[in-house]
Short mmCIF file of C-alpha atoms and ligand atoms in Angstrom, two decimals:
data_model
loop_
_atom_site.label_atom_id
_atom_site.label_comp_id
_atom_site.label_asym_id
_atom_site.label_seq_id
_atom_site.Cartn_x
_atom_site.Cartn_y
_atom_site.Cartn_z
CA UNK A 325 0.00 0.00 0.00
CA UNK A 326 1.48 3.40 -0.98
CA UNK A 327 1.79 6.17 1.59
CA UNK A 328 -0.77 8.91 0.97
CA UNK A 329 0.30 12.57 1.25
CA UNK A 330 -3.16 13.86 2.21
CA UNK A 331 -3.91 13.05 5.86
CA UNK A 332 -6.88 10.96 7.03
CA UNK A 333 -9.80 12.69 8.76
CA UNK A 334 -8.52 12.43 12.34
CA UNK A 335 -5.67 14.81 11.56
CA UNK A 336 -8.23 17.44 10.47
CA UNK A 337 -10.21 17.32 13.73
CA UNK A 338 -9.47 19.09 17.03
CA UNK A 339 -11.05 16.35 19.21
CA UNK A 340 -11.02 13.09 17.23
CA UNK A 341 -11.76 10.92 20.29
CA UNK A 342 -15.10 12.61 21.02
CA UNK A 343 -15.90 12.63 17.32
CA UNK A 344 -15.24 8.88 17.10
CA UNK A 345 -17.61 8.15 19.97
CA UNK A 346 -20.39 10.26 18.49
CA UNK A 347 -19.85 8.71 15.05
CA UNK A 348 -19.99 5.21 16.51
CA UNK A 349 -23.27 6.07 18.29
CA UNK A 350 -24.81 7.17 14.97
CA UNK A 351 -23.59 3.99 13.26
CA UNK A 352 -24.96 1.75 16.03
CA UNK A 353 -28.39 3.37 15.78
CA UNK A 354 -28.49 2.90 12.02
CA UNK A 355 -27.29 -0.70 12.19
CA UNK A 356 -30.22 -1.68 14.41
CA UNK A 357 -32.43 -0.94 11.40
CA UNK A 358 -30.26 -2.57 8.74
CA UNK A 359 -31.18 -6.28 8.79
CA UNK A 360 -29.74 -6.90 5.32
CA UNK A 361 -26.29 -5.60 6.28
CA UNK A 362 -26.52 -7.54 9.58
CA UNK A 363 -27.27 -10.80 7.74
CA UNK A 364 -24.47 -10.19 5.26
CA UNK A 365 -22.11 -9.31 8.11
CA UNK A 366 -22.52 -12.81 9.58
CA UNK A 367 -21.73 -14.35 6.20
CA UNK A 368 -18.86 -11.98 5.39
CA UNK A 369 -17.23 -12.37 8.82
CA UNK A 370 -17.37 -16.16 8.60
CA UNK A 371 -16.34 -16.57 4.96
CA UNK A 372 -14.12 -13.49 4.35
CA UNK A 373 -14.98 -13.32 0.61
CA UNK A 374 -13.08 -10.03 0.17
CA UNK A 375 -9.76 -11.24 1.60
CA UNK A 376 -6.92 -9.68 -0.42
CA UNK A 377 -9.05 -6.94 -2.02
CA UNK A 378 -8.45 -3.22 -1.60
CA UNK A 379 -11.59 -1.15 -2.08
CA UNK A 380 -11.52 2.55 -3.01
CA UNK A 381 -14.77 4.31 -2.22
CA UNK A 382 -16.20 7.78 -2.92
CA UNK A 383 -19.59 7.99 -1.22
CA UNK A 384 -21.62 10.17 1.12
CA UNK A 385 -19.82 9.43 4.39
CA UNK A 386 -22.54 9.19 7.01
CA UNK A 387 -23.78 6.50 9.39
CA UNK A 388 -25.49 4.17 6.90
CA UNK A 389 -22.61 4.23 4.42
CA UNK A 390 -20.25 3.63 7.33
CA UNK A 391 -22.01 0.35 8.12
CA UNK A 392 -21.48 -0.76 4.52
CA UNK A 393 -17.81 0.18 4.77
CA UNK A 394 -17.36 -1.86 7.96
CA UNK A 395 -19.16 -4.80 6.39
CA UNK A 396 -16.67 -4.76 3.50
CA UNK A 397 -13.77 -4.59 5.96
CA UNK A 398 -15.29 -7.45 7.99
CA UNK A 399 -15.39 -9.40 4.73
CA UNK A 400 -11.60 -9.19 4.57
CA UNK A 401 -11.01 -6.04 2.47
CA UNK A 402 -8.77 -3.06 3.10
CA UNK A 403 -10.98 -0.01 2.50
CA UNK A 404 -10.04 3.61 1.77
CA UNK A 405 -12.91 6.08 1.52
CA UNK A 406 -13.62 9.75 0.85
CA UNK A 407 -16.76 11.80 0.23
CA UNK A 408 -18.55 12.17 -3.08
CA UNK A 409 -19.83 15.65 -2.20
CA UNK A 410 -17.97 18.36 -0.27
CA UNK A 411 -20.93 18.98 2.06
CA UNK A 412 -22.36 15.53 2.80
CA UNK A 413 -19.68 14.12 5.12
CA UNK A 414 -20.34 13.66 8.83
CA UNK A 415 -16.88 14.18 10.32
CA UNK A 416 -17.70 12.16 13.45
CA UNK A 417 -18.73 9.14 11.38
CA UNK A 418 -15.67 9.58 9.19
CA UNK A 419 -13.51 9.56 12.35
CA UNK A 420 -15.23 6.43 13.70
CA UNK A 421 -14.51 4.63 10.42
CA UNK A 422 -10.90 5.72 10.39
CA UNK A 423 -10.41 4.06 13.80
CA UNK A 424 -10.98 0.62 12.22
CA UNK A 425 -7.72 -1.22 11.52
CA UNK A 426 -8.67 -2.02 7.92
CA UNK A 427 -10.26 1.33 7.03
CA UNK A 428 -8.75 4.71 6.19
CA UNK A 429 -11.19 7.61 5.84
CA UNK A 430 -10.15 10.86 4.19
CA UNK A 431 -13.64 12.36 4.16
CA UNK A 432 -13.99 15.82 5.76
CA UNK A 433 -17.04 18.07 5.54
CA UNK A 434 -16.73 21.45 3.85
CA UNK A 435 -13.54 20.86 1.85
CA UNK A 436 -12.90 23.08 -1.16
CA UNK A 437 -12.41 21.65 -4.65
CA UNK A 438 -8.68 21.09 -4.08
CA UNK A 439 -9.30 19.24 -0.80
CA UNK A 440 -12.05 17.15 -2.41
CA UNK A 441 -9.69 15.91 -5.13
CA UNK A 442 -6.64 15.62 -2.83
CA UNK A 443 -8.68 13.20 -0.72
CA UNK A 444 -9.67 11.23 -3.80
CA UNK A 445 -6.03 10.96 -4.91
CA UNK A 446 -5.15 9.78 -1.39
CA UNK A 447 -7.77 7.01 -1.65
CA UNK A 448 -6.44 5.89 -5.03
CA UNK A 449 -2.91 5.83 -3.60
CA UNK A 450 -4.03 2.66 -1.75
CA UNK A 451 -3.86 0.81 -5.11
CA UNK A 452 -7.47 -0.41 -5.28
CA UNK A 453 -8.62 -3.65 -6.84
CA UNK A 454 -12.30 -2.61 -6.61
CA UNK A 455 -13.95 0.86 -6.79
CA UNK A 456 -17.29 1.87 -5.29
CA UNK A 457 -18.61 5.24 -6.44
CA UNK A 458 -21.57 7.54 -6.04
CA UNK A 459 -21.43 9.84 -9.08
CA UNK A 460 -18.46 8.28 -10.91
CA UNK A 461 -15.76 10.77 -9.88
CA UNK A 462 -13.47 7.95 -8.69
CA UNK A 463 -13.73 5.88 -11.88
CA UNK A 464 -13.04 9.00 -13.95
CA UNK A 465 -9.96 9.95 -11.93
CA UNK A 466 -8.56 6.40 -12.06
CA UNK A 467 -8.97 6.26 -15.85
CA UNK A 468 -7.55 9.75 -16.46
CA UNK A 469 -4.64 9.82 -14.05
CA UNK A 470 -3.85 6.26 -12.96
CA UNK A 471 -3.98 4.10 -16.12
CA UNK A 472 -1.36 1.80 -14.56
CA UNK A 473 -4.08 0.60 -12.11
CA UNK A 474 -6.58 -0.41 -14.79
CA UNK A 475 -5.17 -3.93 -15.19
CA UNK A 476 -5.28 -4.75 -11.49
CA UNK A 477 -8.77 -3.36 -10.86
CA UNK A 478 -11.22 -6.25 -11.11
CA UNK A 479 -14.30 -4.01 -11.26
CA UNK A 480 -16.51 -1.38 -9.68
CA UNK A 481 -20.02 -0.58 -8.52
CA UNK A 482 -21.94 2.69 -9.07
CA UNK A 483 -24.63 3.94 -6.72
CA UNK A 484 -26.53 6.72 -8.49
CA UNK A 485 -28.35 7.65 -11.71
CA UNK A 486 -25.94 10.41 -12.66
CA UNK A 487 -22.96 8.10 -12.17
CA UNK A 488 -24.55 5.39 -14.32
CA UNK A 489 -25.35 7.96 -17.06
CA UNK A 490 -21.75 9.10 -17.09
CA UNK A 491 -20.45 5.50 -17.11
CA UNK A 492 -22.71 4.56 -20.03
CA UNK A 493 -21.43 7.60 -21.95
CA UNK A 494 -17.85 6.57 -21.17
CA UNK A 495 -18.63 2.99 -22.21
CA UNK A 496 -20.19 4.18 -25.49
CA UNK A 497 -16.96 6.08 -26.23
CA UNK A 498 -15.01 2.86 -25.63
CA UNK A 499 -13.22 4.49 -22.68
CA UNK A 500 -14.43 2.35 -19.76
CA UNK A 501 -11.71 -0.21 -19.18
CA UNK A 502 -13.18 -2.40 -16.42
CA UNK A 503 -16.60 -3.81 -15.50
CA UNK A 504 -18.88 -1.66 -13.35
CA UNK A 505 -22.22 -2.79 -11.89
CA UNK A 506 -25.06 -0.29 -12.33
CA UNK A 507 -26.31 -0.70 -8.76
CA UNK A 508 -28.59 2.31 -9.29
CA UNK A 509 -30.61 0.59 -12.00
CA UNK A 510 -31.51 -2.60 -10.15
CA UNK A 511 -35.04 -2.95 -8.70
CA UNK A 512 -33.95 -3.36 -5.07
CA UNK A 513 -32.25 0.04 -5.32
CA UNK A 514 -34.14 2.14 -7.80
CA UNK A 515 -37.73 1.35 -6.80
CA UNK A 516 -37.09 2.23 -3.18
CA UNK A 517 -34.05 4.49 -2.79
CA UNK A 518 -34.69 6.90 -5.67
CA UNK A 519 -38.46 7.04 -5.16
CA UNK A 520 -39.18 6.76 -1.44
CA UNK A 521 -35.73 7.68 -0.12
CA UNK A 522 -35.37 10.88 -2.12
CA UNK A 523 -39.01 11.84 -1.59
CA UNK A 524 -39.00 11.39 2.16
CA UNK A 525 -35.56 12.75 2.94
CA UNK A 526 -35.73 15.78 0.64
CA UNK A 527 -39.07 16.92 2.02
CA UNK A 528 -38.03 16.22 5.61
CA UNK A 529 -34.79 18.16 5.17
CA UNK A 530 -36.49 21.15 3.55
CA UNK A 531 -39.13 21.27 6.28
CA UNK A 532 -36.58 20.99 9.09
CA UNK A 533 -34.20 23.49 7.50
CA UNK A 534 -36.90 26.14 6.99
CA UNK A 535 -39.44 25.25 9.73
CA UNK A 536 -42.15 25.87 7.08
CA UNK A 537 -45.24 23.83 6.21
CA UNK A 538 -46.04 22.06 2.93
CA UNK A 539 -49.80 22.42 3.26
CA UNK A 540 -51.31 24.63 0.58
CA UNK A 541 -47.94 25.43 -1.01
CA UNK A 542 -47.32 25.20 -4.75
CA UNK A 543 -44.43 22.76 -5.02
CA UNK A 544 -42.73 22.67 -8.41
CA UNK A 545 -40.92 19.38 -9.11
CA UNK A 546 -38.33 19.56 -11.92
CA UNK A 547 -38.13 16.11 -13.58
CA UNK A 548 -40.64 13.28 -13.17
CA UNK A 549 -38.23 10.35 -13.14
CA UNK A 550 -37.71 8.00 -10.21
CA UNK A 551 -36.73 10.73 -7.75
CA UNK A 552 -39.28 13.25 -9.06
CA UNK A 553 -42.10 10.74 -8.64
CA UNK A 554 -41.16 10.22 -5.01
CA UNK A 555 -40.87 13.94 -4.31
CA UNK A 556 -44.20 14.67 -6.04
CA UNK A 557 -46.04 11.86 -4.26
CA UNK A 558 -44.77 12.76 -0.80
CA UNK A 559 -45.41 16.49 -1.35
CA UNK A 560 -48.97 15.75 -2.44
CA UNK A 561 -49.29 13.58 0.67
CA UNK A 562 -48.37 16.65 2.75
CA UNK A 563 -51.24 18.61 1.15
CA UNK A 564 -49.12 20.62 -1.27
CA UNK A 565 -50.29 21.45 -4.82
CA UNK A 566 -47.76 19.73 -7.05
CA UNK A 567 -46.68 21.14 -10.41
CA UNK A 568 -44.43 18.93 -12.54
CA UNK A 569 -41.98 20.16 -15.23
CA UNK A 570 -40.70 17.51 -17.67
CA UNK A 571 -38.93 17.31 -21.03
CA UNK A 572 -39.93 13.70 -21.81
CA UNK A 573 -43.50 13.65 -23.22
CA UNK A 574 -44.27 10.21 -21.73
CA UNK A 575 -43.18 11.22 -18.26
CA UNK A 576 -45.12 14.50 -18.62
CA UNK A 577 -48.19 12.47 -19.58
CA UNK A 578 -47.65 10.11 -16.66
CA UNK A 579 -47.56 13.09 -14.27
CA UNK A 580 -50.71 14.50 -15.89
CA UNK A 581 -52.51 11.16 -15.49
CA UNK A 582 -51.44 11.06 -11.82
CA UNK A 583 -53.41 14.27 -11.42
CA UNK A 584 -50.54 16.74 -11.15
CA UNK A 585 -50.50 20.03 -13.01
CA UNK A 586 -47.85 19.88 -15.75
CA UNK A 587 -46.32 23.15 -16.95
CA UNK A 588 -43.18 24.42 -18.68
CA UNK A 589 -40.79 25.78 -16.06
CA UNK A 590 -41.23 29.35 -17.31
CA UNK A 591 -44.93 29.18 -16.34
CA UNK A 592 -44.36 27.17 -13.17
CA UNK A 593 -41.77 29.75 -12.09
CA UNK A 594 -44.49 32.36 -11.57
CA UNK A 595 -46.66 30.04 -9.48
CA UNK A 596 -44.25 28.06 -7.30
CA UNK A 597 -43.56 28.56 -3.61
CA UNK A 598 -41.01 25.73 -3.39
CA UNK A 599 -38.90 24.39 -6.28
CA UNK A 600 -37.21 20.97 -6.09
CA UNK A 601 -35.11 19.78 -9.03
CA UNK A 602 -34.53 16.04 -9.62
CA UNK A 603 -33.38 15.87 -13.24
CA UNK A 604 -29.67 14.99 -13.18
CA UNK A 605 -29.41 17.77 -15.79
CA UNK A 606 -28.07 21.32 -15.75
CA UNK A 607 -29.81 24.72 -15.99
CA UNK A 608 -33.28 23.53 -15.07
CA UNK A 609 -33.85 26.83 -13.24
CA UNK A 610 -32.08 29.86 -14.70
CA UNK A 611 -32.20 33.67 -14.98
CA UNK A 612 -35.49 33.82 -16.92
CA UNK A 613 -37.16 31.83 -14.16
CA UNK A 614 -35.65 33.85 -11.29
CA UNK A 615 -36.91 37.02 -12.97
CA UNK A 616 -40.57 36.01 -12.60
CA UNK A 617 -40.53 34.13 -9.26
CA UNK A 618 -42.51 35.24 -6.23
CA UNK A 619 -40.85 36.88 -3.25
CA UNK A 620 -39.65 34.38 -0.62
CA UNK A 621 -39.58 31.20 -2.73
CA UNK A 622 -37.43 28.24 -1.67
CA UNK A 623 -35.04 26.71 -4.22
CA UNK A 624 -33.73 23.21 -3.54
CA UNK A 625 -31.91 20.65 -5.67
CA UNK A 626 -32.21 16.90 -5.06
CA UNK A 627 -30.25 15.85 -8.17
CA UNK A 628 -26.64 14.69 -7.87
CA UNK A 629 -24.62 17.74 -8.95
CA UNK A 630 -25.08 21.42 -8.03
CA UNK A 631 -25.84 22.49 -11.61
CA UNK A 632 -29.64 22.16 -11.72
CA UNK A 633 -30.31 25.61 -10.21
CA UNK A 634 -28.03 28.04 -12.03
CA UNK A 635 -26.50 29.91 -9.11
CA UNK A 636 -24.17 31.96 -11.34
CA UNK A 637 -27.27 33.53 -12.90
CA UNK A 638 -28.73 34.22 -9.49
CA UNK A 639 -25.50 35.75 -8.19
CA UNK A 640 -25.43 38.00 -11.30
CA UNK A 641 -28.99 39.17 -10.72
CA UNK A 642 -28.74 39.70 -6.96
CA UNK A 643 -27.88 43.02 -5.30
CA UNK A 644 -27.31 41.34 -1.94
CA UNK A 645 -26.95 37.84 -0.47
CA UNK A 646 -27.15 36.85 3.17
CA UNK A 647 -27.52 33.82 5.44
CA UNK A 648 -31.25 33.72 6.17
CA UNK A 649 -31.02 30.59 8.33
CA UNK A 650 -28.55 27.78 8.78
CA UNK A 651 -28.54 26.13 5.34
CA UNK A 652 -30.60 28.87 3.67
CA UNK A 653 -29.04 31.73 1.70
CA UNK A 654 -31.23 34.66 0.68
CA UNK A 655 -30.54 36.39 -2.65
CA UNK A 656 -32.08 39.87 -2.85
CA UNK A 657 -33.02 41.07 -6.33
CA UNK A 658 -33.06 44.75 -7.43
CA UNK A 659 -36.86 44.98 -6.94
CA UNK A 660 -36.58 43.75 -3.33
CA UNK A 661 -37.71 40.13 -3.88
CA UNK A 662 -35.70 37.54 -2.00
CA UNK A 663 -35.14 34.04 -3.43
CA UNK A 664 -33.89 31.48 -0.90
CA UNK A 665 -31.40 28.79 -1.93
CA UNK A 666 -31.03 25.73 0.29
CA UNK A 667 -27.75 23.88 0.85
CA UNK A 668 -25.87 26.00 -1.72
CA UNK A 669 -27.81 24.26 -4.49
CA UNK A 670 -26.21 20.92 -3.63
CA UNK A 671 -28.37 17.84 -3.14
CA UNK A 672 -30.49 19.06 -0.31
CA UNK A 673 -31.18 15.81 1.51
CA UNK A 674 -27.48 15.20 2.04
CA UNK A 675 -25.81 18.62 1.97
CA UNK A 676 -28.05 20.78 4.20
CA UNK A 677 -26.57 21.21 7.70
CA UNK A 678 -29.25 19.12 9.44
CA UNK A 679 -29.67 16.59 6.64
CA UNK A 680 -29.37 12.87 7.35
CA UNK A 681 -29.84 11.44 3.86
CA UNK A 682 -32.30 8.69 3.07
CA UNK A 683 -34.06 6.74 5.80
CA UNK A 684 -31.98 3.90 7.20
CA UNK A 685 -34.23 1.07 5.97
CA UNK A 686 -33.96 2.30 2.37
CA UNK A 687 -30.18 2.49 2.45
CA UNK A 688 -30.02 -0.99 3.95
CA UNK A 689 -31.42 -2.21 0.63
CA UNK A 690 -29.17 -0.08 -1.58
CA UNK A 691 -26.08 -1.00 0.39
CA UNK A 692 -27.11 -4.65 0.56
CA UNK A 693 -26.97 -4.59 -3.25
CA UNK A 694 -23.58 -2.82 -3.14
CA UNK A 695 -22.21 -5.50 -0.79
CA UNK A 696 -23.32 -8.47 -2.89
CA UNK A 697 -21.96 -6.75 -6.02
CA UNK A 698 -18.56 -6.27 -4.39
CA UNK A 699 -18.65 -9.94 -3.30
CA UNK A 700 -19.48 -10.91 -6.91
CA UNK A 701 -16.52 -8.87 -8.22
CA UNK A 702 -14.17 -10.47 -5.70
CA UNK A 703 -15.32 -14.01 -6.50
CA UNK A 704 -16.33 -13.89 -10.19
CA UNK A 705 -14.98 -10.54 -11.41
CA UNK A 706 -12.86 -12.10 -14.13
CA UNK A 707 -16.00 -13.35 -15.90
CA UNK A 708 -17.20 -9.79 -16.62
CA UNK A 709 -15.74 -7.79 -19.49
CA UNK A 710 -15.13 -4.03 -19.41
CA UNK A 711 -18.32 -1.97 -19.52
CA UNK A 712 -21.50 -1.24 -17.55
CA UNK A 713 -23.27 -4.39 -16.27
CA UNK A 714 -26.73 -4.88 -14.82
CA UNK A 715 -26.72 -6.31 -11.32
CA UNK A 716 -27.30 -10.08 -11.80
CA UNK A 717 -30.96 -10.83 -11.04
CA UNK A 718 -30.14 -13.57 -8.52
CA UNK A 719 -28.15 -11.08 -6.44
CA UNK A 720 -31.01 -8.57 -6.47
CA UNK A 721 -33.42 -11.33 -5.42
CA UNK A 722 -31.05 -12.48 -2.67
CA UNK A 723 -31.21 -9.02 -1.08
CA UNK A 724 -35.02 -8.92 -1.37
CA UNK A 725 -35.31 -12.35 0.27
CA UNK A 726 -33.15 -11.30 3.23
CA UNK A 727 -35.29 -8.18 3.73
CA UNK A 728 -38.58 -10.06 3.49
CA UNK A 729 -37.36 -12.67 5.98
CA UNK A 730 -36.34 -9.88 8.38
CA UNK A 731 -39.77 -8.29 8.02
CA UNK A 732 -41.47 -11.66 8.59
CA UNK A 733 -43.18 -11.45 5.19
CA UNK A 734 -43.78 -14.74 3.36
CA UNK A 735 -44.45 -14.77 -0.40
CA UNK A 736 -45.54 -17.20 -3.09
CA UNK A 737 -43.23 -19.08 -5.43
CA UNK A 738 -43.83 -20.40 -8.96
CA UNK A 739 -44.73 -24.08 -9.30
CA UNK A 740 -42.80 -26.09 -11.92
CA UNK A 741 -45.90 -26.09 -14.15
CA UNK A 742 -46.24 -22.32 -13.85
CA UNK A 743 -42.56 -21.80 -14.59
CA UNK A 744 -42.78 -24.03 -17.65
CA UNK A 745 -45.93 -22.14 -18.81
CA UNK A 746 -44.26 -18.73 -18.39
CA UNK A 747 -41.16 -19.86 -20.28
CA UNK A 748 -43.10 -21.34 -23.20
CA UNK A 749 -44.37 -19.74 -26.42
CA UNK A 750 -46.48 -22.76 -27.43
CA UNK A 751 -49.53 -22.26 -25.19
CA UNK A 752 -52.34 -20.24 -26.77
CA UNK A 753 -56.11 -20.10 -26.85
P1 LIG B 383 -34.41 9.65 -13.99
O1 LIG B 383 -33.62 9.55 -15.23
O2 LIG B 383 -35.35 8.55 -13.60
O3 LIG B 383 -35.27 11.01 -14.00
C1 LIG B 383 -34.81 12.27 -14.44
C2 LIG B 383 -35.98 12.96 -15.14
O4 LIG B 383 -35.65 14.32 -15.39
C3 LIG B 383 -36.32 12.32 -16.50
O5 LIG B 383 -37.70 12.01 -16.55
C4 LIG B 383 -35.92 13.40 -17.50
O6 LIG B 383 -36.74 13.39 -18.66
C5 LIG B 383 -36.13 14.66 -16.67
N1 LIG B 383 -35.38 15.82 -17.16
C6 LIG B 383 -34.13 15.88 -17.68
N2 LIG B 383 -33.82 17.15 -18.00
C7 LIG B 383 -34.87 17.92 -17.64
C8 LIG B 383 -35.16 19.30 -17.71
N3 LIG B 383 -34.28 20.18 -18.19
N4 LIG B 383 -36.36 19.76 -17.25
C9 LIG B 383 -37.30 18.88 -16.77
N5 LIG B 383 -37.09 17.54 -16.69
C10 LIG B 383 -35.89 17.07 -17.11
O7 LIG B 383 -33.32 9.88 -12.82
P2 LIG B 383 -33.53 9.72 -11.23
O8 LIG B 383 -33.18 8.35 -10.81
O9 LIG B 383 -34.83 10.31 -10.86
O10 LIG B 383 -32.32 10.65 -10.71
C11 LIG B 383 -32.35 12.06 -10.90
C12 LIG B 383 -31.14 12.70 -10.22
O11 LIG B 383 -31.21 12.48 -8.81
C13 LIG B 383 -29.80 12.11 -10.66
O12 LIG B 383 -28.84 13.14 -10.65
C14 LIG B 383 -29.48 11.12 -9.55
O13 LIG B 383 -28.12 10.82 -9.47
C15 LIG B 383 -30.00 11.87 -8.35
N6 LIG B 383 -30.34 11.09 -7.18
C16 LIG B 383 -30.39 11.79 -6.02
C17 LIG B 383 -30.68 11.16 -4.84
C18 LIG B 383 -30.70 11.93 -3.59
O14 LIG B 383 -30.51 11.34 -2.53
N7 LIG B 383 -30.94 13.22 -3.64
C19 LIG B 383 -30.95 9.69 -4.79
C20 LIG B 383 -30.97 9.05 -6.10
C21 LIG B 383 -30.67 9.74 -7.24
#
């Protein structure tokens, strides 16, 4: 293992011991509600399927992720981790992780761009054999600056939609040189994490950050994909009037048929009280929208990168900016209107000061999928060629079965006759 120049988290903290204790308390609470990771921990500790692997991770470093990281270490891996967003790290959790003999954590909250990438270089200096990303920054850096590692990396796993989009683009250009599992796209992740997780945690974070109610508000949801559906549904459940903005005609129609008002953003901009973007795209809300918004609106982004609300435009327009509350910045326009941006336009459910990310139960599923994918890479990685791979269906089912067993939910199974019928084209009327 190479020596990294950038120091681990404990050297950035004034009282690492207290931080470690607090981080461990957060992890213990989360773990009580993570039956999938608990079940896998028993297996991983007994069988050590990751012995000899070094895992480089760039993820949101908070309590739930930390339990995944420890599971991988308990499975025999050396793990080095940093954040995948400058504002989403919990320093205490990062410190608790770093105390583990097989884990080095470089994640520190509030780093600037240079610190963010220094930490990522430090992780890669551990010479990984497996990468685990949320957003694809690690895969990109390895390919661009460490081509000598590409032969020894057996594969990777990607957590989020934006990361999978970027990986598929890289793959289409013939530039992706090792296999990566699209964890985001598998049912046990996407149907729960993107929909319920983003919906619940974004709304909870916005409400807690502002101390304002949803009832009777016009909530504009940018993008009606997996995350947008969750945000729209939960906002409607809190008695808000939901307005959806979409570029895909089928998704716009779907939102219309769900009973939501569907409008172009330029019209929604005049009506909205709260704006939440979930597109994974840039410039969803720009100058022309700011110019017609009501006084006092809230602007929040729940997509991966901080490009959905164009803050450069807002800074250009504003005559003053001030901290309205912790996690809320007011931008005063020349006519006296104030537009409030939450969490600096970064993904609100993870980057706002009080944010906790998705509910624990949801992340248990997502991280259960991550864990079985890493196990698959360690045991059968050589059978996958370079490129983006779907999570094998049997692995996705394995995670679902563990969760159902933990919940005490029994379900039906196909009989042989039914299976034969479903697999046949010969039966007709
Ligand atoms: P998706 O692909 O299912 O949905 C995105 C939707 O946005 C699509 O329907 C697309 O047509 C629409 N869209 C694209 N450009 C648009 C524009 N300019 N205006 C209006 N609509 C537009 O993706 P998914 O899974 O919903 O993810 C969205 C983003 O959220 C990604 O960046 C993803 O990485 C991120 N994400 C965030 C989470 C969080 O915790 N905040 C959790 C999971 C994903």
